[in-house]
Amino acid sequence: MQRETTVVRLRITSTTLTAADIEAKLGIKPDEAWKIGDRTGTFGAILKDHGYALDSTAMMTNKLEDHFRSMLKRIAPVAQKIGEISAQAKVEIVCS
């Protein structure tokens, strides 16, 4: 039997701000980053925007609430800056 894994990810995508720009504004190194033109997935789709992602730091087997709490704690100090970035980017929290 496979254990369920949970991930909560903050994903910021933009056609104008690069991951490096976002990192400079937030002061947090991304867990994953990509740029326009990178290829992704099985079929090598070409990405249409730059991306910056942070993942929750809770253990994969923890409940969704734990992951959400862990993410909020991680981004709380830069919440205002994330708000400012949202004028030039799409900011999402993705739960899977």
PDB file of C-alpha atoms in Angstrom:
ATOM      1  CA  MET A   1       0.000   0.000   0.000  1.00  0.00           C
ATOM      2  CA  GLN A   2       1.398   3.382  -0.972  1.00  0.00           C
ATOM      3  CA  ARG A   3       1.218   6.168   1.569  1.00  0.00           C
ATOM      4  CA  GLU A   4      -0.349   9.373   0.414  1.00  0.00           C
ATOM      5  CA  THR A   5       1.998  12.268  -0.008  1.00  0.00           C
ATOM      6  CA  THR A   6       0.967  15.872   0.315  1.00  0.00           C
ATOM      7  CA  VAL A   7       2.705  18.899  -1.090  1.00  0.00           C
ATOM      8  CA  VAL A   8       1.742  22.546  -0.711  1.00  0.00           C
ATOM      9  CA  ARG A   9       3.582  24.793  -3.136  1.00  0.00           C
ATOM     10  CA  LEU A  10       3.701  28.557  -3.597  1.00  0.00           C
ATOM     11  CA  ARG A  11       4.037  29.118  -7.333  1.00  0.00           C
ATOM     12  CA  ILE A  12       4.766  32.524  -8.837  1.00  0.00           C
ATOM     13  CA  THR A  13       4.741  32.778 -12.630  1.00  0.00           C
ATOM     14  CA  SER A  14       5.391  35.838 -14.749  1.00  0.00           C
ATOM     15  CA  THR A  15       6.231  36.806 -18.306  1.00  0.00           C
ATOM     16  CA  THR A  16       8.314  39.762 -17.078  1.00  0.00           C
ATOM     17  CA  LEU A  17       9.867  38.766 -13.730  1.00  0.00           C
ATOM     18  CA  THR A  18      12.451  35.980 -13.764  1.00  0.00           C
ATOM     19  CA  ALA A  19      12.956  33.593 -10.859  1.00  0.00           C
ATOM     20  CA  ALA A  20      16.126  35.564 -10.059  1.00  0.00           C
ATOM     21  CA  ASP A  21      14.093  38.808  -9.948  1.00  0.00           C
ATOM     22  CA  ILE A  22      11.575  37.214  -7.585  1.00  0.00           C
ATOM     23  CA  GLU A  23      14.334  35.735  -5.419  1.00  0.00           C
ATOM     24  CA  ALA A  24      15.971  39.171  -5.195  1.00  0.00           C
ATOM     25  CA  LYS A  25      12.669  40.772  -4.131  1.00  0.00           C
ATOM     26  CA  LEU A  26      11.769  38.101  -1.563  1.00  0.00           C
ATOM     27  CA  GLY A  27      15.217  37.137  -0.338  1.00  0.00           C
ATOM     28  CA  ILE A  28      14.279  33.441  -0.405  1.00  0.00           C
ATOM     29  CA  LYS A  29      16.004  30.935  -2.686  1.00  0.00           C
ATOM     30  CA  PRO A  30      13.385  28.972  -4.667  1.00  0.00           C
ATOM     31  CA  ASP A  31      13.015  25.198  -4.305  1.00  0.00           C
ATOM     32  CA  GLU A  32      12.425  25.116  -8.048  1.00  0.00           C
ATOM     33  CA  ALA A  33      12.776  27.722 -10.799  1.00  0.00           C
ATOM     34  CA  TRP A  34      12.303  27.826 -14.553  1.00  0.00           C
ATOM     35  CA  LYS A  35      12.381  30.299 -17.387  1.00  0.00           C
ATOM     36  CA  ILE A  36      10.468  31.026 -20.579  1.00  0.00           C
ATOM     37  CA  GLY A  37      11.475  28.503 -23.221  1.00  0.00           C
ATOM     38  CA  ASP A  38      12.399  25.712 -20.789  1.00  0.00           C
ATOM     39  CA  ARG A  39      10.848  22.357 -21.643  1.00  0.00           C
ATOM     40  CA  THR A  40       8.730  20.425 -19.184  1.00  0.00           C
ATOM     41  CA  GLY A  41       6.821  17.189 -18.811  1.00  0.00           C
ATOM     42  CA  THR A  42       6.783  14.006 -20.825  1.00  0.00           C
ATOM     43  CA  PHE A  43       6.134  15.770 -24.125  1.00  0.00           C
ATOM     44  CA  GLY A  44       8.612  18.613 -23.581  1.00  0.00           C
ATOM     45  CA  ALA A  45       6.065  21.413 -23.639  1.00  0.00           C
ATOM     46  CA  ILE A  46       7.733  24.819 -23.899  1.00  0.00           C
ATOM     47  CA  LEU A  47       7.024  27.017 -20.886  1.00  0.00           C
ATOM     48  CA  LYS A  48       5.459  30.380 -21.623  1.00  0.00           C
ATOM     49  CA  ASP A  49       6.459  32.094 -18.383  1.00  0.00           C
ATOM     50  CA  HIS A  50       9.209  32.341 -15.824  1.00  0.00           C
ATOM     51  CA  GLY A  51       8.542  30.486 -12.620  1.00  0.00           C
ATOM     52  CA  TYR A  52       9.537  30.442  -8.982  1.00  0.00           C
ATOM     53  CA  ALA A  53       8.310  27.839  -6.511  1.00  0.00           C
ATOM     54  CA  LEU A  54       8.584  27.184  -2.791  1.00  0.00           C
ATOM     55  CA  ASP A  55       7.428  23.899  -1.253  1.00  0.00           C
ATOM     56  CA  SER A  56       6.122  23.326   2.248  1.00  0.00           C
ATOM     57  CA  THR A  57       8.734  21.961   4.612  1.00  0.00           C
ATOM     58  CA  ALA A  58       6.425  19.534   6.453  1.00  0.00           C
ATOM     59  CA  MET A  59       7.043  15.804   5.996  1.00  0.00           C
ATOM     60  CA  MET A  60       5.354  14.397   2.869  1.00  0.00           C
ATOM     61  CA  THR A  61       3.160  12.102   4.976  1.00  0.00           C
ATOM     62  CA  ASN A  62       1.807  14.924   7.170  1.00  0.00           C
ATOM     63  CA  LYS A  63      -1.743  16.185   6.796  1.00  0.00           C
ATOM     64  CA  LEU A  64      -2.645  19.006   4.425  1.00  0.00           C
ATOM     65  CA  GLU A  65      -3.173  21.417   7.354  1.00  0.00           C
ATOM     66  CA  ASP A  66       0.414  20.832   8.528  1.00  0.00           C
ATOM     67  CA  HIS A  67       1.730  21.614   5.062  1.00  0.00           C
ATOM     68  CA  PHE A  68      -0.403  24.721   4.792  1.00  0.00           C
ATOM     69  CA  ARG A  69       0.754  25.922   8.219  1.00  0.00           C
ATOM     70  CA  SER A  70       4.376  25.217   7.286  1.00  0.00           C
ATOM     71  CA  MET A  71       3.982  27.215   4.041  1.00  0.00           C
ATOM     72  CA  LEU A  72       2.300  30.156   5.756  1.00  0.00           C
ATOM     73  CA  LYS A  73       5.057  30.265   8.369  1.00  0.00           C
ATOM     74  CA  ARG A  74       7.679  30.181   5.600  1.00  0.00           C
ATOM     75  CA  ILE A  75       6.168  33.047   3.571  1.00  0.00           C
ATOM     76  CA  ALA A  76       4.688  35.191   6.384  1.00  0.00           C
ATOM     77  CA  PRO A  77       7.809  37.410   6.676  1.00  0.00           C
ATOM     78  CA  VAL A  78       7.595  38.296   2.959  1.00  0.00           C
ATOM     79  CA  ALA A  79       3.796  38.331   2.534  1.00  0.00           C
ATOM     80  CA  GLN A  80       3.742  42.058   1.735  1.00  0.00           C
ATOM     81  CA  LYS A  81       6.469  41.635  -0.905  1.00  0.00           C
ATOM     82  CA  ILE A  82       4.539  38.739  -2.460  1.00  0.00           C
ATOM     83  CA  GLY A  83       1.533  41.072  -2.621  1.00  0.00           C
ATOM     84  CA  GLU A  84       3.621  43.676  -4.439  1.00  0.00           C
ATOM     85  CA  ILE A  85       4.883  41.069  -6.932  1.00  0.00           C
ATOM     86  CA  SER A  86       1.307  40.003  -7.700  1.00  0.00           C
ATOM     87  CA  ALA A  87       0.867  43.139  -9.837  1.00  0.00           C
ATOM     88  CA  GLN A  88       3.358  41.642 -12.341  1.00  0.00           C
ATOM     89  CA  ALA A  89       2.849  37.929 -11.722  1.00  0.00           C
ATOM     90  CA  LYS A  90       0.362  35.184 -11.002  1.00  0.00           C
ATOM     91  CA  VAL A  91       0.703  33.974  -7.399  1.00  0.00           C
ATOM     92  CA  GLU A  92      -0.860  30.638  -6.499  1.00  0.00           C
ATOM     93  CA  ILE A  93      -0.801  28.160  -3.675  1.00  0.00           C
ATOM     94  CA  VAL A  94      -1.087  24.685  -5.153  1.00  0.00           C
ATOM     95  CA  CYS A  95      -2.063  21.740  -2.983  1.00  0.00           C
ATOM     96  CA  SER A  96      -1.543  18.220  -4.234  1.00  0.00           C
TER      97      SER A  96
END
